Amino acid sequence: MKLIEAKQQFISSWGAFGTHWGINRTMAQIHALLLICSDPITQDDIMEELNISRGNTNMNIRELINWGLVDRVILPGERKDFFLAEKDIWKVVKMIVKERKKRELEPMLQLLDRLEEVEGDKRDKNIKSFIDTISSIKKLGKQADKTLDTMIRAEESWFISSLMKMFK
Amino acid sequence: MKLIEAKQQFISSWGAFGTHWGINRTMAQIHALLLICSDPITQDDIMEELNISRGNTNMNIRELINWGLVDRVILPGERKDFFLAEKDIWKVVKMIVKERKKRELEPMLQLLDRLEEVEGDKRDKNIKSFIDTISSIKKLGKQADKTLDTMIRAEESWFISSLMKMFK
DNA sequence: TTTAATTTTCAAAAAATATTGAAAATTAAA
DNA sequence: TTTAATTTTCAATATTTTTTGAAAATTAAA
């Protein structure tokens, strides 16, 4: 496989992969493109490479910046803005985990806390069964939350060697 | 909060949560409803509870069965099919992890293997930079794959106590 | 067998989501 | 300043995804 073809494959697959995880295809593709560009590139470069409109490019770059995955770079003597992706994949994963934890897991845990407080006699079969389900989800969710917190703080080397030991 | 309201909240939030993870809202809502029903219920019960059509209900139940999250139950003396969700949340999580690993992570790792074999001089800056990015993603992906394999095989109690030790 | 209840399928419609492109806003060079 | 390049916004449009509902298929009781 030629380099140019390999790059296209990577971009297209990363985009498809993203859609399975609730990330829009274009955002994932722009991210993929930036991941394999060693030097910063402009909005126009991205538009041309992916064949997408200016507005679309702009909005998705902004979103990638919000996620902390891409930085805007000002090059001296250049009029246009340039963009550069974080290349350290461990940092990228930690960033995504951190954001999704904050946006999705934490609100869910807060909701479960409130749902556990449902009114009524705890000996009532219906109430008991509901609380049991909610509690078990909450328990696992809290554990995941703690584990992810530790992961976010960890160094890659420490994390991997630690997992290695854990799983023999 | 009353039980009926708490149930509605849970179903609606579980649905919204699903959409952030590439799972369709209705499928997640049916799953939520079944999770908090201690006894098996019929397609008609689900249609009525969630206000959705027969076709939609049927297709999403089938999908939940494919994922191994719901079972069809034949009750003696009853004409209609009944449905029951797996209630052990640890089993549910393992099932979802197993499926998504197979459907998404493994094909991605296979692609990365192929992309790493890109033609050309490995000393060429462009080639080297591409291979470096692909390799680092692959490395982390392979580690995740192994870790998830172990998790899928693990008992909840073992897994949690193991994580506890790991993270002090 | 019929017959009626129930489930499944899938083309068409609706809803949700993503994309475009041109106008407005911003920025910095002249 | 003025001007031109660049970025941003967002209503309109296009695309994708989901949902519907009625017909077809299946199932089991009569």
mmCIF file of C-alpha atoms (C1' of nucleotides) in Angstrom:
data_model
loop_
_atom_site.group_PDB
_atom_site.id
_atom_site.type_symbol
_atom_site.label_atom_id
_atom_site.label_comp_id
_atom_site.label_asym_id
_atom_site.label_seq_id
_atom_site.Cartn_x
_atom_site.Cartn_y
_atom_site.Cartn_z
ATOM 1 C CA MET A 1 0.000 0.000 0.000
ATOM 2 C CA LYS A 2 1.240 3.451 -0.957
ATOM 3 C CA LEU A 3 1.498 6.171 1.689
ATOM 4 C CA ILE A 4 -1.182 8.320 0.114
ATOM 5 C CA GLU A 5 -3.619 5.396 0.055
ATOM 6 C CA ALA A 6 -2.735 4.396 3.619
ATOM 7 C CA LYS A 7 -3.453 7.931 4.796
ATOM 8 C CA GLN A 8 -6.833 7.945 3.079
ATOM 9 C CA GLN A 9 -7.700 4.571 4.597
ATOM 10 C CA PHE A 10 -6.759 5.782 8.044
ATOM 11 C CA ILE A 11 -8.835 8.953 7.732
ATOM 12 C CA SER A 12 -11.852 7.144 6.397
ATOM 13 C CA SER A 13 -11.718 4.357 9.005
ATOM 14 C CA TRP A 14 -11.133 6.756 11.871
ATOM 15 C CA GLY A 15 -14.228 8.615 10.708
ATOM 16 C CA ALA A 16 -16.340 5.439 10.605
ATOM 17 C CA PHE A 17 -14.964 4.401 13.976
ATOM 18 C CA GLY A 18 -15.965 7.757 15.457
ATOM 19 C CA THR A 19 -19.585 7.413 14.320
ATOM 20 C CA HIS A 20 -19.864 4.195 16.368
ATOM 21 C CA TRP A 21 -18.932 6.186 19.441
ATOM 22 C CA GLY A 22 -21.221 9.172 19.046
ATOM 23 C CA ILE A 23 -18.607 11.382 17.350
ATOM 24 C CA ASN A 24 -19.472 12.969 14.060
ATOM 25 C CA ARG A 25 -17.721 11.577 11.039
ATOM 26 C CA THR A 26 -16.157 14.830 9.887
ATOM 27 C CA MET A 27 -14.786 15.702 13.301
ATOM 28 C CA ALA A 28 -13.130 12.287 13.522
ATOM 29 C CA GLN A 29 -11.738 12.618 9.989
ATOM 30 C CA ILE A 30 -10.247 16.041 10.659
ATOM 31 C CA HIS A 31 -8.706 14.618 13.801
ATOM 32 C CA ALA A 32 -7.269 11.682 11.853
ATOM 33 C CA LEU A 33 -5.828 14.002 9.213
ATOM 34 C CA LEU A 34 -4.189 16.202 11.830
ATOM 35 C CA LEU A 35 -2.834 13.152 13.659
ATOM 36 C CA ILE A 36 -0.835 12.093 10.605
ATOM 37 C CA CYS A 37 0.373 15.583 9.684
ATOM 38 C CA SER A 38 3.664 16.268 11.392
ATOM 39 C CA ASP A 39 3.475 19.981 10.606
ATOM 40 C CA PRO A 40 0.594 22.381 11.289
ATOM 41 C CA ILE A 41 -1.886 22.867 8.430
ATOM 42 C CA THR A 42 -4.547 25.459 7.588
ATOM 43 C CA GLN A 43 -8.331 25.314 7.309
ATOM 44 C CA ASP A 44 -7.956 25.456 3.519
ATOM 45 C CA ASP A 45 -5.638 22.441 3.575
ATOM 46 C CA ILE A 46 -8.235 20.493 5.543
ATOM 47 C CA MET A 47 -11.100 21.595 3.263
ATOM 48 C CA GLU A 48 -9.179 20.504 0.210
ATOM 49 C CA GLU A 49 -7.914 17.223 1.646
ATOM 50 C CA LEU A 50 -11.345 16.099 2.932
ATOM 51 C CA ASN A 51 -13.522 17.883 0.367
ATOM 52 C CA ILE A 52 -15.676 19.665 2.896
ATOM 53 C CA SER A 53 -17.010 23.190 3.174
ATOM 54 C CA ARG A 54 -15.431 26.040 5.066
ATOM 55 C CA GLY A 55 -18.233 26.230 7.632
ATOM 56 C CA ASN A 56 -18.101 22.534 8.372
ATOM 57 C CA THR A 57 -14.336 22.594 8.724
ATOM 58 C CA ASN A 58 -14.433 25.607 10.996
ATOM 59 C CA MET A 59 -17.097 24.222 13.315
ATOM 60 C CA ASN A 60 -15.438 20.861 13.703
ATOM 61 C CA ILE A 61 -11.998 22.346 14.302
ATOM 62 C CA ARG A 62 -13.538 24.441 17.064
ATOM 63 C CA GLU A 63 -15.020 21.319 18.604
ATOM 64 C CA LEU A 64 -11.663 19.507 18.454
ATOM 65 C CA ILE A 65 -10.071 22.493 20.168
ATOM 66 C CA ASN A 66 -12.793 22.376 22.861
ATOM 67 C CA TRP A 67 -11.958 18.739 23.448
ATOM 68 C CA GLY A 68 -8.306 19.729 23.869
ATOM 69 C CA LEU A 69 -7.233 17.493 20.992
ATOM 70 C CA VAL A 70 -6.102 20.233 18.603
ATOM 71 C CA ASP A 71 -4.295 23.541 19.044
ATOM 72 C CA ARG A 72 -4.437 26.687 16.964
ATOM 73 C CA VAL A 73 -0.921 27.719 16.029
ATOM 74 C CA ILE A 74 0.127 31.176 14.838
ATOM 75 C CA LEU A 75 3.144 30.963 12.572
ATOM 76 C CA PRO A 76 5.284 34.127 12.340
ATOM 77 C CA GLY A 77 4.914 35.826 8.973
ATOM 78 C CA GLU A 78 1.796 33.809 8.096
ATOM 79 C CA ARG A 79 -1.612 35.418 7.754
ATOM 80 C CA LYS A 80 -3.672 32.251 8.205
ATOM 81 C CA ASP A 81 -4.204 30.217 11.355
ATOM 82 C CA PHE A 82 -2.594 26.805 11.479
ATOM 83 C CA PHE A 83 -3.741 23.729 13.372
ATOM 84 C CA LEU A 84 -1.808 20.974 15.067
ATOM 85 C CA ALA A 85 -3.061 17.842 16.841
ATOM 86 C CA GLU A 86 -1.739 16.446 20.098
ATOM 87 C CA LYS A 87 0.338 13.466 18.926
ATOM 88 C CA ASP A 88 0.871 11.643 22.212
ATOM 89 C CA ILE A 89 -1.909 9.046 21.989
ATOM 90 C CA TRP A 90 -1.890 8.391 25.702
ATOM 91 C CA LYS A 91 -2.580 12.094 26.292
ATOM 92 C CA VAL A 92 -5.299 11.986 23.630
ATOM 93 C CA VAL A 93 -7.018 9.036 25.286
ATOM 94 C CA LYS A 94 -6.801 10.664 28.710
ATOM 95 C CA MET A 95 -8.268 13.881 27.337
ATOM 96 C CA ILE A 96 -11.209 12.080 25.757
ATOM 97 C CA VAL A 97 -11.828 9.987 28.871
ATOM 98 C CA LYS A 98 -11.706 13.100 31.043
ATOM 99 C CA GLU A 99 -14.211 14.986 28.899
ATOM 100 C CA ARG A 100 -16.648 12.121 28.462
ATOM 101 C CA LYS A 101 -16.484 11.273 32.126
ATOM 102 C CA LYS A 102 -17.367 14.861 32.978
ATOM 103 C CA ARG A 103 -20.072 15.212 30.325
ATOM 104 C CA GLU A 104 -21.728 11.801 30.606
ATOM 105 C CA LEU A 105 -20.662 9.547 33.464
ATOM 106 C CA GLU A 106 -20.804 12.144 36.239
ATOM 107 C CA PRO A 107 -24.288 13.468 35.390
ATOM 108 C CA MET A 108 -25.505 9.875 35.158
ATOM 109 C CA LEU A 109 -24.123 9.087 38.627
ATOM 110 C CA GLN A 110 -25.805 12.186 40.019
ATOM 111 C CA LEU A 111 -29.093 11.090 38.509
ATOM 112 C CA LEU A 112 -28.719 7.599 39.989
ATOM 113 C CA ASP A 113 -28.141 9.157 43.413
ATOM 114 C CA ARG A 114 -31.446 10.989 43.118
ATOM 115 C CA LEU A 115 -33.325 7.968 41.743
ATOM 116 C CA GLU A 116 -32.133 5.832 44.653
ATOM 117 C CA GLU A 117 -33.998 8.215 46.971
ATOM 118 C CA VAL A 118 -37.355 7.265 45.450
ATOM 119 C CA GLU A 119 -40.305 7.700 47.857
ATOM 120 C CA GLY A 120 -42.193 4.768 49.345
ATOM 121 C CA ASP A 121 -41.885 1.650 51.447
ATOM 122 C CA LYS A 122 -38.562 -0.091 50.738
ATOM 123 C CA ARG A 123 -40.255 -3.436 51.472
ATOM 124 C CA ASP A 124 -42.662 -2.937 48.563
ATOM 125 C CA LYS A 125 -41.539 -5.402 45.895
ATOM 126 C CA ASN A 126 -41.676 -2.832 43.062
ATOM 127 C CA ILE A 127 -39.728 -0.209 44.978
ATOM 128 C CA LYS A 128 -37.168 -2.711 46.167
ATOM 129 C CA SER A 129 -36.586 -4.104 42.714
ATOM 130 C CA PHE A 130 -36.165 -0.611 41.228
ATOM 131 C CA ILE A 131 -33.733 0.478 43.942
ATOM 132 C CA ASP A 132 -31.746 -2.742 43.547
ATOM 133 C CA THR A 133 -31.258 -2.169 39.830
ATOM 134 C CA ILE A 134 -30.343 1.504 40.279
ATOM 135 C CA SER A 135 -27.936 0.686 43.127
ATOM 136 C CA SER A 136 -26.110 -1.978 41.194
ATOM 137 C CA ILE A 137 -25.654 0.330 38.216
ATOM 138 C CA LYS A 138 -24.476 3.080 40.540
ATOM 139 C CA LYS A 139 -22.000 0.801 42.272
ATOM 140 C CA LEU A 140 -20.325 -0.199 39.022
ATOM 141 C CA GLY A 141 -20.484 3.373 37.722
ATOM 142 C CA LYS A 142 -18.764 4.723 40.845
ATOM 143 C CA GLN A 143 -16.031 2.123 40.500
ATOM 144 C CA ALA A 144 -15.538 3.051 36.848
ATOM 145 C CA ASP A 145 -15.407 6.711 37.828
ATOM 146 C CA LYS A 146 -12.635 6.087 40.372
ATOM 147 C CA THR A 147 -10.680 3.895 38.006
ATOM 148 C CA LEU A 148 -10.871 6.486 35.251
ATOM 149 C CA ASP A 149 -9.774 9.222 37.669
ATOM 150 C CA THR A 150 -6.662 7.252 38.473
ATOM 151 C CA MET A 151 -6.038 6.573 34.827
ATOM 152 C CA ILE A 152 -6.345 10.253 33.952
ATOM 153 C CA ARG A 153 -3.670 11.071 36.498
ATOM 154 C CA ALA A 154 -1.389 8.208 35.490
ATOM 155 C CA GLU A 155 1.663 8.125 33.273
ATOM 156 C CA GLU A 156 1.400 5.740 30.365
ATOM 157 C CA SER A 157 4.417 3.697 31.448
ATOM 158 C CA TRP A 158 3.107 3.321 34.985
ATOM 159 C CA PHE A 159 -0.354 2.482 33.762
ATOM 160 C CA ILE A 160 0.714 -0.198 31.328
ATOM 161 C CA SER A 161 3.187 -1.875 33.666
ATOM 162 C CA SER A 162 0.539 -1.802 36.351
ATOM 163 C CA LEU A 163 -1.998 -3.493 34.072
ATOM 164 C CA MET A 164 0.643 -6.016 33.054
ATOM 165 C CA LYS A 165 1.185 -7.061 36.641
ATOM 166 C CA MET A 166 -2.508 -7.108 37.318
ATOM 167 C CA PHE A 167 -3.231 -9.441 34.431
ATOM 168 C CA LYS A 168 -0.036 -11.523 34.799
ATOM 169 C CA MET B 1 -39.784 11.531 43.699
ATOM 170 C CA LYS B 2 -42.515 8.965 43.074
ATOM 171 C CA LEU B 3 -41.619 5.531 41.706
ATOM 172 C CA ILE B 4 -43.443 6.123 38.434
ATOM 173 C CA GLU B 5 -41.598 9.389 37.854
ATOM 174 C CA ALA B 6 -38.265 7.842 38.822
ATOM 175 C CA LYS B 7 -38.809 5.070 36.291
ATOM 176 C CA GLN B 8 -39.607 7.561 33.546
ATOM 177 C CA GLN B 9 -36.510 9.597 34.411
ATOM 178 C CA PHE B 10 -34.347 6.505 34.292
ATOM 179 C CA ILE B 11 -35.706 5.398 30.927
ATOM 180 C CA SER B 12 -35.367 8.830 29.384
ATOM 181 C CA SER B 13 -31.831 9.397 30.706
ATOM 182 C CA TRP B 14 -30.658 5.927 29.734
ATOM 183 C CA GLY B 15 -31.910 6.710 26.230
ATOM 184 C CA ALA B 16 -30.047 10.020 26.063
ATOM 185 C CA PHE B 17 -26.943 8.350 27.476
ATOM 186 C CA GLY B 18 -27.113 5.693 24.767
ATOM 187 C CA THR B 19 -27.200 8.244 21.963
ATOM 188 C CA HIS B 20 -23.851 9.629 23.188
ATOM 189 C CA TRP B 21 -22.361 6.194 22.714
ATOM 190 C CA GLY B 22 -23.678 5.366 19.266
ATOM 191 C CA ILE B 23 -26.695 3.393 20.509
ATOM 192 C CA ASN B 24 -30.087 4.397 19.254
ATOM 193 C CA ARG B 25 -32.368 6.104 21.733
ATOM 194 C CA THR B 26 -35.236 3.617 21.484
ATOM 195 C CA MET B 27 -33.006 0.586 21.914
ATOM 196 C CA ALA B 28 -31.515 2.109 25.051
ATOM 197 C CA GLN B 29 -34.968 3.030 26.374
ATOM 198 C CA ILE B 30 -36.347 -0.464 25.842
ATOM 199 C CA HIS B 31 -33.287 -1.813 27.604
ATOM 200 C CA ALA B 32 -33.829 0.589 30.513
ATOM 201 C CA LEU B 33 -37.487 -0.380 30.774
ATOM 202 C CA LEU B 34 -36.654 -4.080 30.819
ATOM 203 C CA LEU B 35 -33.894 -3.516 33.389
ATOM 204 C CA ILE B 36 -36.402 -2.138 35.890
ATOM 205 C CA CYS B 37 -39.117 -4.721 35.230
ATOM 206 C CA SER B 38 -38.659 -7.673 37.524
ATOM 207 C CA ASP B 39 -41.094 -9.807 35.536
ATOM 208 C CA PRO B 40 -41.074 -10.489 31.789
ATOM 209 C CA ILE B 41 -43.246 -8.154 29.666
ATOM 210 C CA THR B 42 -44.668 -8.300 26.135
ATOM 211 C CA GLN B 43 -44.074 -6.234 23.002
ATOM 212 C CA ASP B 44 -47.432 -4.564 23.588
ATOM 213 C CA ASP B 45 -46.411 -3.567 27.111
ATOM 214 C CA ILE B 46 -43.255 -1.940 25.723
ATOM 215 C CA MET B 47 -45.157 -0.185 22.899
ATOM 216 C CA GLU B 48 -47.620 1.248 25.385
ATOM 217 C CA GLU B 49 -45.058 2.241 28.002
ATOM 218 C CA LEU B 50 -42.729 4.019 25.545
ATOM 219 C CA ASN B 51 -45.334 5.134 22.994
ATOM 220 C CA ILE B 52 -43.599 3.598 20.018
ATOM 221 C CA SER B 53 -44.780 1.588 17.045
ATOM 222 C CA ARG B 54 -44.879 -2.181 16.742
ATOM 223 C CA GLY B 55 -42.207 -2.284 14.055
ATOM 224 C CA ASN B 56 -39.821 -0.109 15.997
ATOM 225 C CA THR B 57 -40.331 -2.153 19.149
ATOM 226 C CA ASN B 58 -39.838 -5.423 17.323
ATOM 227 C CA MET B 59 -36.637 -4.373 15.561
ATOM 228 C CA ASN B 60 -35.023 -2.978 18.677
ATOM 229 C CA ILE B 61 -35.928 -5.988 20.797
ATOM 230 C CA ARG B 62 -34.287 -8.160 18.165
ATOM 231 C CA GLU B 63 -31.162 -6.031 18.373
ATOM 232 C CA LEU B 64 -31.095 -6.275 22.174
ATOM 233 C CA ILE B 65 -31.389 -10.047 21.856
ATOM 234 C CA ASN B 66 -28.486 -10.041 19.354
ATOM 235 C CA TRP B 67 -26.395 -8.152 21.876
ATOM 236 C CA GLY B 68 -27.258 -10.819 24.451
ATOM 237 C CA LEU B 69 -28.859 -8.263 26.759
ATOM 238 C CA VAL B 70 -32.436 -9.536 26.531
ATOM 239 C CA ASP B 71 -34.035 -12.979 26.345
ATOM 240 C CA ARG B 72 -37.283 -14.072 24.812
ATOM 241 C CA VAL B 73 -39.311 -16.003 27.355
ATOM 242 C CA ILE B 74 -42.198 -18.332 26.562
ATOM 243 C CA LEU B 75 -44.646 -18.462 29.449
ATOM 244 C CA PRO B 76 -46.784 -21.612 29.659
ATOM 245 C CA GLY B 77 -50.405 -20.900 28.757
ATOM 246 C CA GLU B 78 -49.556 -17.510 27.220
ATOM 247 C CA ARG B 79 -49.945 -16.855 23.517
ATOM 248 C CA LYS B 80 -47.624 -13.849 23.349
ATOM 249 C CA ASP B 81 -43.833 -13.783 23.670
ATOM 250 C CA PHE B 82 -42.404 -12.192 26.785
ATOM 251 C CA PHE B 83 -39.064 -10.439 27.209
ATOM 252 C CA LEU B 84 -36.684 -10.290 30.119
ATOM 253 C CA ALA B 85 -33.404 -8.384 30.520
ATOM 254 C CA GLU B 86 -30.216 -9.692 32.070
ATOM 255 C CA LYS B 87 -30.194 -7.945 35.450
ATOM 256 C CA ASP B 88 -26.622 -8.610 36.539
ATOM 257 C CA ILE B 89 -24.990 -5.321 35.541
ATOM 258 C CA TRP B 90 -21.515 -6.772 35.552
ATOM 259 C CA LYS B 91 -22.652 -9.384 33.017
ATOM 260 C CA VAL B 92 -24.332 -6.619 30.986
ATOM 261 C CA VAL B 93 -21.158 -4.559 30.885
ATOM 262 C CA LYS B 94 -19.052 -7.577 29.936
ATOM 263 C CA MET B 95 -21.478 -8.460 27.149
ATOM 264 C CA ILE B 96 -21.379 -4.938 25.701
ATOM 265 C CA VAL B 97 -17.592 -4.755 25.979
ATOM 266 C CA LYS B 98 -17.249 -8.149 24.293
ATOM 267 C CA GLU B 99 -19.482 -7.177 21.368
ATOM 268 C CA ARG B 100 -17.996 -3.734 20.803
ATOM 269 C CA LYS B 101 -14.485 -5.101 21.043
ATOM 270 C CA LYS B 102 -15.299 -7.661 18.378
ATOM 271 C CA ARG B 103 -17.203 -5.254 16.117
ATOM 272 C CA GLU B 104 -14.996 -2.184 16.430
ATOM 273 C CA LEU B 105 -11.676 -2.540 18.241
ATOM 274 C CA GLU B 106 -10.512 -5.751 16.549
ATOM 275 C CA PRO B 107 -11.188 -4.585 12.965
ATOM 276 C CA MET B 108 -9.424 -1.312 13.778
ATOM 277 C CA LEU B 109 -6.356 -3.187 15.057
ATOM 278 C CA GLN B 110 -6.319 -5.310 11.905
ATOM 279 C CA LEU B 111 -6.414 -2.160 9.794
ATOM 280 C CA LEU B 112 -3.560 -0.614 11.783
ATOM 281 C CA ASP B 113 -1.505 -3.765 11.180
ATOM 282 C CA ARG B 114 -1.959 -3.330 7.443
ATOM 283 C CA LEU B 115 -1.310 0.421 7.500
ATOM 284 C CA GLU B 116 1.977 -0.101 9.361
ATOM 285 C CA GLU B 117 3.178 -2.102 6.342
ATOM 286 C CA VAL B 118 3.027 0.971 4.102
ATOM 287 C CA GLU B 119 5.455 0.853 1.168
ATOM 288 C CA GLY B 120 8.522 3.064 0.932
ATOM 289 C CA ASP B 121 11.751 4.047 2.607
ATOM 290 C CA LYS B 122 11.319 4.041 6.395
ATOM 291 C CA ARG B 123 13.867 6.848 6.593
ATOM 292 C CA ASP B 124 11.646 9.171 4.547
ATOM 293 C CA LYS B 125 10.324 11.750 7.016
ATOM 294 C CA ASN B 126 6.698 11.444 5.814
ATOM 295 C CA ILE B 127 6.686 7.655 5.975
ATOM 296 C CA LYS B 128 8.392 7.589 9.347
ATOM 297 C CA SER B 129 5.976 10.079 10.849
ATOM 298 C CA PHE B 130 2.952 8.153 9.543
ATOM 299 C CA ILE B 131 4.252 4.823 10.824
ATOM 300 C CA ASP B 132 5.068 6.359 14.203
ATOM 301 C CA THR B 133 1.516 7.618 14.636
ATOM 302 C CA ILE B 134 -0.047 4.345 13.511
ATOM 303 C CA SER B 135 2.288 2.310 15.721
ATOM 304 C CA SER B 136 1.549 4.319 18.820
ATOM 305 C CA ILE B 137 -2.191 3.983 18.291
ATOM 306 C CA LYS B 138 -1.760 0.272 17.679
ATOM 307 C CA LYS B 139 0.312 -0.189 20.795
ATOM 308 C CA LEU B 140 -2.318 1.390 23.017
ATOM 309 C CA GLY B 141 -5.105 -0.420 21.181
ATOM 310 C CA LYS B 142 -3.426 -3.802 21.684
ATOM 311 C CA GLN B 143 -3.022 -3.084 25.380
ATOM 312 C CA ALA B 144 -6.686 -2.104 25.641
ATOM 313 C CA ASP B 145 -7.636 -5.284 23.796
ATOM 314 C CA LYS B 146 -5.714 -7.476 26.249
ATOM 315 C CA THR B 147 -7.066 -5.641 29.250
ATOM 316 C CA LEU B 148 -10.648 -5.974 28.009
ATOM 317 C CA ASP B 149 -10.097 -9.696 27.326
ATOM 318 C CA THR B 150 -9.079 -10.203 30.916
ATOM 319 C CA MET B 151 -11.990 -8.140 32.125
ATOM 320 C CA ILE B 152 -14.457 -10.173 30.064
ATOM 321 C CA ARG B 153 -13.190 -13.347 31.697
ATOM 322 C CA ALA B 154 -13.125 -11.885 35.198
ATOM 323 C CA GLU B 155 -15.587 -12.156 38.058
ATOM 324 C CA GLU B 156 -16.860 -8.845 39.297
ATOM 325 C CA SER B 157 -15.555 -9.386 42.822
ATOM 326 C CA TRP B 158 -12.087 -10.318 41.568
ATOM 327 C CA PHE B 159 -12.040 -7.428 39.166
ATOM 328 C CA ILE B 160 -13.032 -4.788 41.674
ATOM 329 C CA SER B 161 -10.723 -5.982 44.427
ATOM 330 C CA SER B 162 -7.944 -6.149 41.874
ATOM 331 C CA LEU B 163 -8.562 -2.562 40.777
ATOM 332 C CA MET B 164 -8.719 -1.516 44.421
ATOM 333 C CA LYS B 165 -5.267 -2.904 45.074
ATOM 334 C CA MET B 166 -3.939 -1.426 41.872
ATOM 335 C CA PHE B 167 -5.092 2.061 42.744
ATOM 336 C CA LYS B 168 -4.353 1.773 46.484
ATOM 337 C "C1'" DT C 1 -57.409 -28.367 7.955
ATOM 338 C "C1'" DT C 2 -59.276 -23.204 8.976
ATOM 339 C "C1'" DT C 3 -58.962 -19.236 11.576
ATOM 340 C "C1'" DA C 4 -57.309 -15.779 14.435
ATOM 341 C "C1'" DA C 5 -53.592 -14.028 17.097
ATOM 342 C "C1'" DT C 6 -49.063 -12.612 16.945
ATOM 343 C "C1'" DT C 7 -44.646 -11.472 14.965
ATOM 344 C "C1'" DT C 8 -41.802 -9.842 11.318
ATOM 345 C "C1'" DT C 9 -40.567 -7.172 7.373
ATOM 346 C "C1'" DC C 10 -39.695 -3.189 4.824
ATOM 347 C "C1'" DA C 11 -41.025 0.795 1.752
ATOM 348 C "C1'" DA C 12 -42.413 5.241 2.764
ATOM 349 C "C1'" DA C 13 -42.539 9.158 5.968
ATOM 350 C "C1'" DA C 14 -40.755 11.698 9.686
ATOM 351 C "C1'" DA C 15 -37.247 13.296 12.547
ATOM 352 C "C1'" DA C 16 -32.664 14.158 13.703
ATOM 353 C "C1'" DT C 17 -28.210 15.401 12.333
ATOM 354 C "C1'" DA C 18 -24.686 17.186 9.411
ATOM 355 C "C1'" DT C 19 -23.243 20.257 5.700
ATOM 356 C "C1'" DT C 20 -23.188 24.101 2.770
ATOM 357 C "C1'" DG C 21 -22.294 28.671 1.343
ATOM 358 C "C1'" DA C 22 -22.882 33.298 1.536
ATOM 359 C "C1'" DA C 23 -23.157 37.228 4.586
ATOM 360 C "C1'" DA C 24 -21.341 39.238 8.765
ATOM 361 C "C1'" DA C 25 -17.616 39.848 11.796
ATOM 362 C "C1'" DT C 26 -12.944 40.028 12.753
ATOM 363 C "C1'" DT C 27 -8.197 40.771 11.955
ATOM 364 C "C1'" DA C 28 -4.108 42.724 10.325
ATOM 365 C "C1'" DA C 29 -1.628 44.672 6.399
ATOM 366 C "C1'" DA C 30 -1.341 48.790 3.463
ATOM 367 C "C1'" DT D 1 -8.057 55.177 8.553
ATOM 368 C "C1'" DT D 2 -9.268 51.916 4.263
ATOM 369 C "C1'" DT D 3 -8.835 47.618 2.248
ATOM 370 C "C1'" DA D 4 -8.356 42.881 1.657
ATOM 371 C "C1'" DA D 5 -7.702 38.508 3.726
ATOM 372 C "C1'" DT D 6 -9.423 35.379 6.872
ATOM 373 C "C1'" DT D 7 -12.576 33.458 10.208
ATOM 374 C "C1'" DT D 8 -17.064 32.792 12.072
ATOM 375 C "C1'" DT D 9 -21.950 32.319 12.070
ATOM 376 C "C1'" DC D 10 -26.223 30.394 10.917
ATOM 377 C "C1'" DA D 11 -30.480 29.845 7.988
ATOM 378 C "C1'" DA D 12 -31.348 26.900 4.353
ATOM 379 C "C1'" DT D 13 -30.453 22.444 2.346
ATOM 380 C "C1'" DA D 14 -28.992 17.802 2.096
ATOM 381 C "C1'" DT D 15 -28.092 13.553 4.130
ATOM 382 C "C1'" DT D 16 -28.549 10.011 7.385
ATOM 383 C "C1'" DT D 17 -31.007 7.705 10.732
ATOM 384 C "C1'" DT D 18 -35.086 6.405 12.923
ATOM 385 C "C1'" DT D 19 -39.877 5.405 13.038
ATOM 386 C "C1'" DT D 20 -44.205 4.128 11.318
ATOM 387 C "C1'" DG D 21 -47.841 1.192 9.867
ATOM 388 C "C1'" DA D 22 -49.809 -1.901 6.955
ATOM 389 C "C1'" DA D 23 -49.023 -6.166 4.444
ATOM 390 C "C1'" DA D 24 -46.867 -10.640 4.616
ATOM 391 C "C1'" DA D 25 -45.325 -14.419 7.230
ATOM 392 C "C1'" DT D 26 -45.559 -17.279 11.067
ATOM 393 C "C1'" DT D 27 -47.565 -19.668 14.805
ATOM 394 C "C1'" DA D 28 -50.690 -22.189 17.456
ATOM 395 C "C1'" DA D 29 -55.488 -22.726 18.972
ATOM 396 C "C1'" DA D 30 -60.026 -24.291 17.386
#
